[in-house]
JSON list of C-alpha atoms in Angstrom, two decimals:
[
{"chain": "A", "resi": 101, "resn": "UNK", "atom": "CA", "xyz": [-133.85, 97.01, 184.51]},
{"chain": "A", "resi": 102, "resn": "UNK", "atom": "CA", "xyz": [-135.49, 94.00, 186.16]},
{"chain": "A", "resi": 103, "resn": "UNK", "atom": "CA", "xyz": [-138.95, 95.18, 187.85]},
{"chain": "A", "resi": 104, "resn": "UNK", "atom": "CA", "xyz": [-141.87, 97.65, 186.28]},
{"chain": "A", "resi": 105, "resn": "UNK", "atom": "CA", "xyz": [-141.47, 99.58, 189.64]},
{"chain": "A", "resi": 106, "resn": "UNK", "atom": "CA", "xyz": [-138.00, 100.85, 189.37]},
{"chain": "A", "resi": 107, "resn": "UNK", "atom": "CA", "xyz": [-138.63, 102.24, 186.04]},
{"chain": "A", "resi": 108, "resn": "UNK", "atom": "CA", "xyz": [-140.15, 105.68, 185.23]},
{"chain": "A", "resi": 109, "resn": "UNK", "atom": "CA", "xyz": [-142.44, 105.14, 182.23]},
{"chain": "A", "resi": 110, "resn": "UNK", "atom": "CA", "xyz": [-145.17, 107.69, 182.42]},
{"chain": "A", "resi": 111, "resn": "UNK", "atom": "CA", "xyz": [-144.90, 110.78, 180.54]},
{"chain": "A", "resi": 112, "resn": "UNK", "atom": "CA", "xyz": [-145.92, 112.50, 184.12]},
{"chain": "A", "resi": 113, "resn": "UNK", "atom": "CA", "xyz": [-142.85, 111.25, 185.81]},
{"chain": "A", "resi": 114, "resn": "UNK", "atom": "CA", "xyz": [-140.19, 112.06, 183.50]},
{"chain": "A", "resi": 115, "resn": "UNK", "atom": "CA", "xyz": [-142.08, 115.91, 183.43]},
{"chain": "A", "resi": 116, "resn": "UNK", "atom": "CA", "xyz": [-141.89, 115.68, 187.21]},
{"chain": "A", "resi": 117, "resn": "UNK", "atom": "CA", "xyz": [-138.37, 115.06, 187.06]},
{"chain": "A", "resi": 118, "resn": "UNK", "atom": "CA", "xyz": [-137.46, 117.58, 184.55]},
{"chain": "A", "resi": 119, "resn": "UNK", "atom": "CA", "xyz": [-138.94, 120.20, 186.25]},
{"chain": "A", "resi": 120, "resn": "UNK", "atom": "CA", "xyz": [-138.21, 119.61, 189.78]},
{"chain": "A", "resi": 121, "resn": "UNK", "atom": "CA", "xyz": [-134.79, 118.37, 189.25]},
{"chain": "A", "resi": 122, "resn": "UNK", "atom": "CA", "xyz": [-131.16, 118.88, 188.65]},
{"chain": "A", "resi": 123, "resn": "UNK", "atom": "CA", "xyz": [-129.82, 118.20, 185.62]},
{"chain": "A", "resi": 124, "resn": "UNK", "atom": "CA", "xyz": [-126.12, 116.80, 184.88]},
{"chain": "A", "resi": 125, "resn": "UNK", "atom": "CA", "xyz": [-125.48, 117.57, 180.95]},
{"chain": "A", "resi": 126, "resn": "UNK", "atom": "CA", "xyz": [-122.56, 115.27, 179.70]},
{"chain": "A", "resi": 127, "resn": "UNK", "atom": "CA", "xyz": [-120.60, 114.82, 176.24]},
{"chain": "A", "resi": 128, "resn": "UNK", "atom": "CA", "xyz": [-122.52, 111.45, 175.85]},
{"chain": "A", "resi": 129, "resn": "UNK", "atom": "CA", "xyz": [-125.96, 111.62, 178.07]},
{"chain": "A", "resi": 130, "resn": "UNK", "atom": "CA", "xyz": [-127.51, 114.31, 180.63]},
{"chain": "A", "resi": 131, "resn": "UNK", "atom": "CA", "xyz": [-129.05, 113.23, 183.67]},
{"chain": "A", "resi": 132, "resn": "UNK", "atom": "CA", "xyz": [-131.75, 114.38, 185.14]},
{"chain": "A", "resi": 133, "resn": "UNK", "atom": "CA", "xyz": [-132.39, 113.35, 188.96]},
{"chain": "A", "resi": 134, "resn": "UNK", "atom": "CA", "xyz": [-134.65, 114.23, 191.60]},
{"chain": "A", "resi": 135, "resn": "UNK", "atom": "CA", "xyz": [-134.59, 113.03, 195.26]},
{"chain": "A", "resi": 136, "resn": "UNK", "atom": "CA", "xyz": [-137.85, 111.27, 197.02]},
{"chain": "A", "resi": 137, "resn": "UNK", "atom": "CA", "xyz": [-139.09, 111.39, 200.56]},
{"chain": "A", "resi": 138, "resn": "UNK", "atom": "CA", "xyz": [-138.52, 107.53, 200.42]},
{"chain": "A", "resi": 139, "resn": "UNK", "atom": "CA", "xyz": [-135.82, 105.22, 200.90]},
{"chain": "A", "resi": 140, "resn": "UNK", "atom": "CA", "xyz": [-137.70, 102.88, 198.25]},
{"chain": "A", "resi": 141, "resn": "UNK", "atom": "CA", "xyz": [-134.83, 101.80, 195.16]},
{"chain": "A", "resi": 142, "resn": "UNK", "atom": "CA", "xyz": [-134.35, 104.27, 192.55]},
{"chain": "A", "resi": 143, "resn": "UNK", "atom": "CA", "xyz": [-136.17, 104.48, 189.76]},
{"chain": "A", "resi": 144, "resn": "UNK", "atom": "CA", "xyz": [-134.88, 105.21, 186.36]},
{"chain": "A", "resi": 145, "resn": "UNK", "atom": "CA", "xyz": [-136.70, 106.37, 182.76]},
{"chain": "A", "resi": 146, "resn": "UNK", "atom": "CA", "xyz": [-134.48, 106.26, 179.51]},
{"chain": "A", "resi": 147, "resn": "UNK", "atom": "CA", "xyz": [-135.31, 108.69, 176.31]},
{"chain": "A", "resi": 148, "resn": "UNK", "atom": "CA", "xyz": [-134.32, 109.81, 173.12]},
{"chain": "A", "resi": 149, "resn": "UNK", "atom": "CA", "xyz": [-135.80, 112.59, 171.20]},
{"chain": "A", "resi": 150, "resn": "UNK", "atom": "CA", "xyz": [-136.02, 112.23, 167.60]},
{"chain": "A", "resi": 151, "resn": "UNK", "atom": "CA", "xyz": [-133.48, 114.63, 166.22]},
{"chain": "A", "resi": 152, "resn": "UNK", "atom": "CA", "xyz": [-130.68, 111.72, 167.42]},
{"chain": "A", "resi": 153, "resn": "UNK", "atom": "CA", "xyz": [-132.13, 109.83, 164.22]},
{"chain": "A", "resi": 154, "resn": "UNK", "atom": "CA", "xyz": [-134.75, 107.07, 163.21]},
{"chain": "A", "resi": 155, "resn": "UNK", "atom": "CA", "xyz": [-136.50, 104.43, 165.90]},
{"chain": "A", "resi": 156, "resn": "UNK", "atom": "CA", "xyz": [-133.22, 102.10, 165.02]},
{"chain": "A", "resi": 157, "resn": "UNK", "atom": "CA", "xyz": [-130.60, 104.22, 166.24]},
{"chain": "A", "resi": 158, "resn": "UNK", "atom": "CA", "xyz": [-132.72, 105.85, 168.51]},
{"chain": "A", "resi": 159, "resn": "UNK", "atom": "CA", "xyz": [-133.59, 102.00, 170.44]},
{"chain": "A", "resi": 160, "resn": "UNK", "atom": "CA", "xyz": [-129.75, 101.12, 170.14]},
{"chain": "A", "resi": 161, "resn": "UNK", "atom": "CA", "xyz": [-128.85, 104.67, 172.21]},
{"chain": "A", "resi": 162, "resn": "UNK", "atom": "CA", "xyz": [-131.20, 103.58, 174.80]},
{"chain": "A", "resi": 163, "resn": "UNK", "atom": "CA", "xyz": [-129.79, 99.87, 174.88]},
{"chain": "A", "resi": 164, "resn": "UNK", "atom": "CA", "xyz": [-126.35, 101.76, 175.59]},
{"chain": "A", "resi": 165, "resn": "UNK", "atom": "CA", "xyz": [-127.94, 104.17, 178.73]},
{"chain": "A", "resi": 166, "resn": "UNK", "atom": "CA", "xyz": [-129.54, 101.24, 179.84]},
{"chain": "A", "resi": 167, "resn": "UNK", "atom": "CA", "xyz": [-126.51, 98.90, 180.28]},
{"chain": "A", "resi": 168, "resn": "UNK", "atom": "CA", "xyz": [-124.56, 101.76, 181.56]},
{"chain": "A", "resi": 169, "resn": "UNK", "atom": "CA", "xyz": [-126.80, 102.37, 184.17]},
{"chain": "A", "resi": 170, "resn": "UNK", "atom": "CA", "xyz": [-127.19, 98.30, 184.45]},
{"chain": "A", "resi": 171, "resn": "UNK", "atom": "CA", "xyz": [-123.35, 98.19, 185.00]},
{"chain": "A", "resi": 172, "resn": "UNK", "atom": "CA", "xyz": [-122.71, 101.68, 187.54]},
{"chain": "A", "resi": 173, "resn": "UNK", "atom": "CA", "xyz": [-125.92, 101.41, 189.84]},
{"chain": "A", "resi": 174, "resn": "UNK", "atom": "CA", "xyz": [-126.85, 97.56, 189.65]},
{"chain": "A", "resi": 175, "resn": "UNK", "atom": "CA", "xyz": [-123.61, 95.38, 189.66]},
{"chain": "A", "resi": 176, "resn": "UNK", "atom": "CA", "xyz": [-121.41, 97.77, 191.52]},
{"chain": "A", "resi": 177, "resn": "UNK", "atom": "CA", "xyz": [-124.53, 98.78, 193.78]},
{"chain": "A", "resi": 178, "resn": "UNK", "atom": "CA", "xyz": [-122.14, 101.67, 195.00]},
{"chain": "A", "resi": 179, "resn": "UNK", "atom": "CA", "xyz": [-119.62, 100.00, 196.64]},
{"chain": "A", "resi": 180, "resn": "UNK", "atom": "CA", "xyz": [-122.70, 97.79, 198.85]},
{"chain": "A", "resi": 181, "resn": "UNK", "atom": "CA", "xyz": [-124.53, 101.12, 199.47]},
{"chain": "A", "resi": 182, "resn": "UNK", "atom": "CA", "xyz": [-127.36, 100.63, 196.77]},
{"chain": "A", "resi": 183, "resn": "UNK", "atom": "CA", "xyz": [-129.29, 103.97, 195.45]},
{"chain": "A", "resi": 184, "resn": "UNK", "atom": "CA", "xyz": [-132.68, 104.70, 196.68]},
{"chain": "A", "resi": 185, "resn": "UNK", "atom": "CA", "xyz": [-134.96, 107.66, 197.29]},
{"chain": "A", "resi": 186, "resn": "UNK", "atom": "CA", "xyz": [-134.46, 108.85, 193.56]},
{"chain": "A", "resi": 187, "resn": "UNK", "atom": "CA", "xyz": [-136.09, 109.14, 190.16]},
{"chain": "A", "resi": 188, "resn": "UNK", "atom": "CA", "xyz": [-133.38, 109.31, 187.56]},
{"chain": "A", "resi": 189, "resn": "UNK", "atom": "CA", "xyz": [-133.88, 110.31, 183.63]},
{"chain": "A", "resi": 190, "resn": "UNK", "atom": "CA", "xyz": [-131.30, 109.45, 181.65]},
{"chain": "A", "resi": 191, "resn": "UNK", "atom": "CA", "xyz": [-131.26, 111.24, 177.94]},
{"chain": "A", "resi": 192, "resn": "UNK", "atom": "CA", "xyz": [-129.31, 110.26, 175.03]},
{"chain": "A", "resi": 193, "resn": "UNK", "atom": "CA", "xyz": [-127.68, 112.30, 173.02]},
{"chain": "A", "resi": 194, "resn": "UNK", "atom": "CA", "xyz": [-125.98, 112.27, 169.37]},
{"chain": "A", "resi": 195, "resn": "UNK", "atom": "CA", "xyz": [-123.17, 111.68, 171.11]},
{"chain": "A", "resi": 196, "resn": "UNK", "atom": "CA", "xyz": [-124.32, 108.40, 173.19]},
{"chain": "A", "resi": 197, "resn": "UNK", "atom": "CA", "xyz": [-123.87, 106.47, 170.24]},
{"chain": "A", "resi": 198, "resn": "UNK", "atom": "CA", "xyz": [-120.31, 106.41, 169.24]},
{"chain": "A", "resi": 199, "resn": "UNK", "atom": "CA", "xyz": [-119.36, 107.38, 172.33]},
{"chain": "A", "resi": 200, "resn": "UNK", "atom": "CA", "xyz": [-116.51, 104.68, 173.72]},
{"chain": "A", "resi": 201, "resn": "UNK", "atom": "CA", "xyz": [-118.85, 102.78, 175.92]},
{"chain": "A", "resi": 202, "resn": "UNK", "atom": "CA", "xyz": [-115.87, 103.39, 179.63]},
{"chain": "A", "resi": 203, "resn": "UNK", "atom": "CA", "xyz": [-116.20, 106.72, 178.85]},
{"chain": "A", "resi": 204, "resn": "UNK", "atom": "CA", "xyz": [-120.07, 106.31, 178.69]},
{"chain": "A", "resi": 205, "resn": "UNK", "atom": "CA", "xyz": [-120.02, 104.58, 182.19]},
{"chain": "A", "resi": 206, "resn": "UNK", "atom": "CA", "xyz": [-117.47, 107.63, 183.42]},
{"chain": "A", "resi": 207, "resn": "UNK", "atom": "CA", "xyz": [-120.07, 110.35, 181.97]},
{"chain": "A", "resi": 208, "resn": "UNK", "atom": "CA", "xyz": [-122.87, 108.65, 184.13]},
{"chain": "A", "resi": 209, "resn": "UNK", "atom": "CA", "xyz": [-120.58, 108.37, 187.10]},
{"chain": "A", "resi": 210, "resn": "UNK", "atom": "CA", "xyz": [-119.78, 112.17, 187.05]},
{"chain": "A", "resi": 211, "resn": "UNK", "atom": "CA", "xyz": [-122.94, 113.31, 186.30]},
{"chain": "A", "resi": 212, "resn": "UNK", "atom": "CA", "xyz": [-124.54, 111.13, 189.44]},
{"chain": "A", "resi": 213, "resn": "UNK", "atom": "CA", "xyz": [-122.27, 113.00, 191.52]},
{"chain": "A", "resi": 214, "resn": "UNK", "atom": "CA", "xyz": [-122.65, 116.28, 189.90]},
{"chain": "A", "resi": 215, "resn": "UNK", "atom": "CA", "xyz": [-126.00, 116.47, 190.57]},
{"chain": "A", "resi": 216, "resn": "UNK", "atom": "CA", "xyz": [-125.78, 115.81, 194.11]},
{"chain": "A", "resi": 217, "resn": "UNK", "atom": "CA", "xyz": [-127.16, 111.88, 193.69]},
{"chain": "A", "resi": 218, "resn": "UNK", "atom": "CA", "xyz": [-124.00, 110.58, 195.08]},
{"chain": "A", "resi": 219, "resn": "UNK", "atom": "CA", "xyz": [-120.96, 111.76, 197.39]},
{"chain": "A", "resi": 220, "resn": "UNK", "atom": "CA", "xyz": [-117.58, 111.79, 196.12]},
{"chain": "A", "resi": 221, "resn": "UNK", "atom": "CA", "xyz": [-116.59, 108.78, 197.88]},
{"chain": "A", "resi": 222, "resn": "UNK", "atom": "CA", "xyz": [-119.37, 106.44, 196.50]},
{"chain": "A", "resi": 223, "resn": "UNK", "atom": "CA", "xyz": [-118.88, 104.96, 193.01]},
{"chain": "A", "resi": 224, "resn": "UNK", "atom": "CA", "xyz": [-115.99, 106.32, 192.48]},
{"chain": "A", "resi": 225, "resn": "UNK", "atom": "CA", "xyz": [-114.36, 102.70, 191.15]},
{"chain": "A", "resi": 226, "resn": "UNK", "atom": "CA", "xyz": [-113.29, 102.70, 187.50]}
]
């Protein structure tokens, strides 16, 4: 993502997150997302533990969350309605890696709505 301040990098935030918020398990990620009292953009933190493999495949999973995320909340900005007021953790999983990178995108998509993040009617483009 583009600016320091819409990215969660402190272990504090992405604890905050977990243990406040709701989480969205998919076949190829699981989102974790918890609203703010702001209407400031959202913010988003990327991990990977490391039982998905070595630093090299575990970089390359987080390349794939982050241009999945790039693609669904930046360029499509939710049909002109961008997201704010959230802190969003996205986790990669063994999965994330081979995972055909649509249905990557589609995992995010339900997962945003799953947890309550978005209504049915926003993002719903394919």
């Amino acid at each position: 993502m583009a600016s320091a301040d819409i990215r969660l990098k402190r272990r504090a935030q992405f604890l905050r997150v977990a243990s406040k918020g709701a989480k969205a398990p998919m076949p190829g990620l699981v989102l974790q997302s918890l609203k703010r009292d702001d209407v400031l953009p959202a913010r988003l933190g990327f991990t990977v533990t490391k039982k998905v493999g070595n630093a090299v495949i575990r970089n390359r999973t987080k390349r794939r969350l982050r241009e999945a995320a790039r693609l669904l909340l930046r360029d499509e900005a939710f049909r002109g309605e961008p997201l704010s007021g959230v802190d969003l953790v996205l986790i990669g999983r063994d999965g994330t890696r081979s995972r055909p990178f649509p249905a990557l995108i589609d995992d995010l998509r339900r997962a945003l709505r799953r947890t309550g993040t978005v209504t049915s009617g926003r993002g719903s483009s394919s």
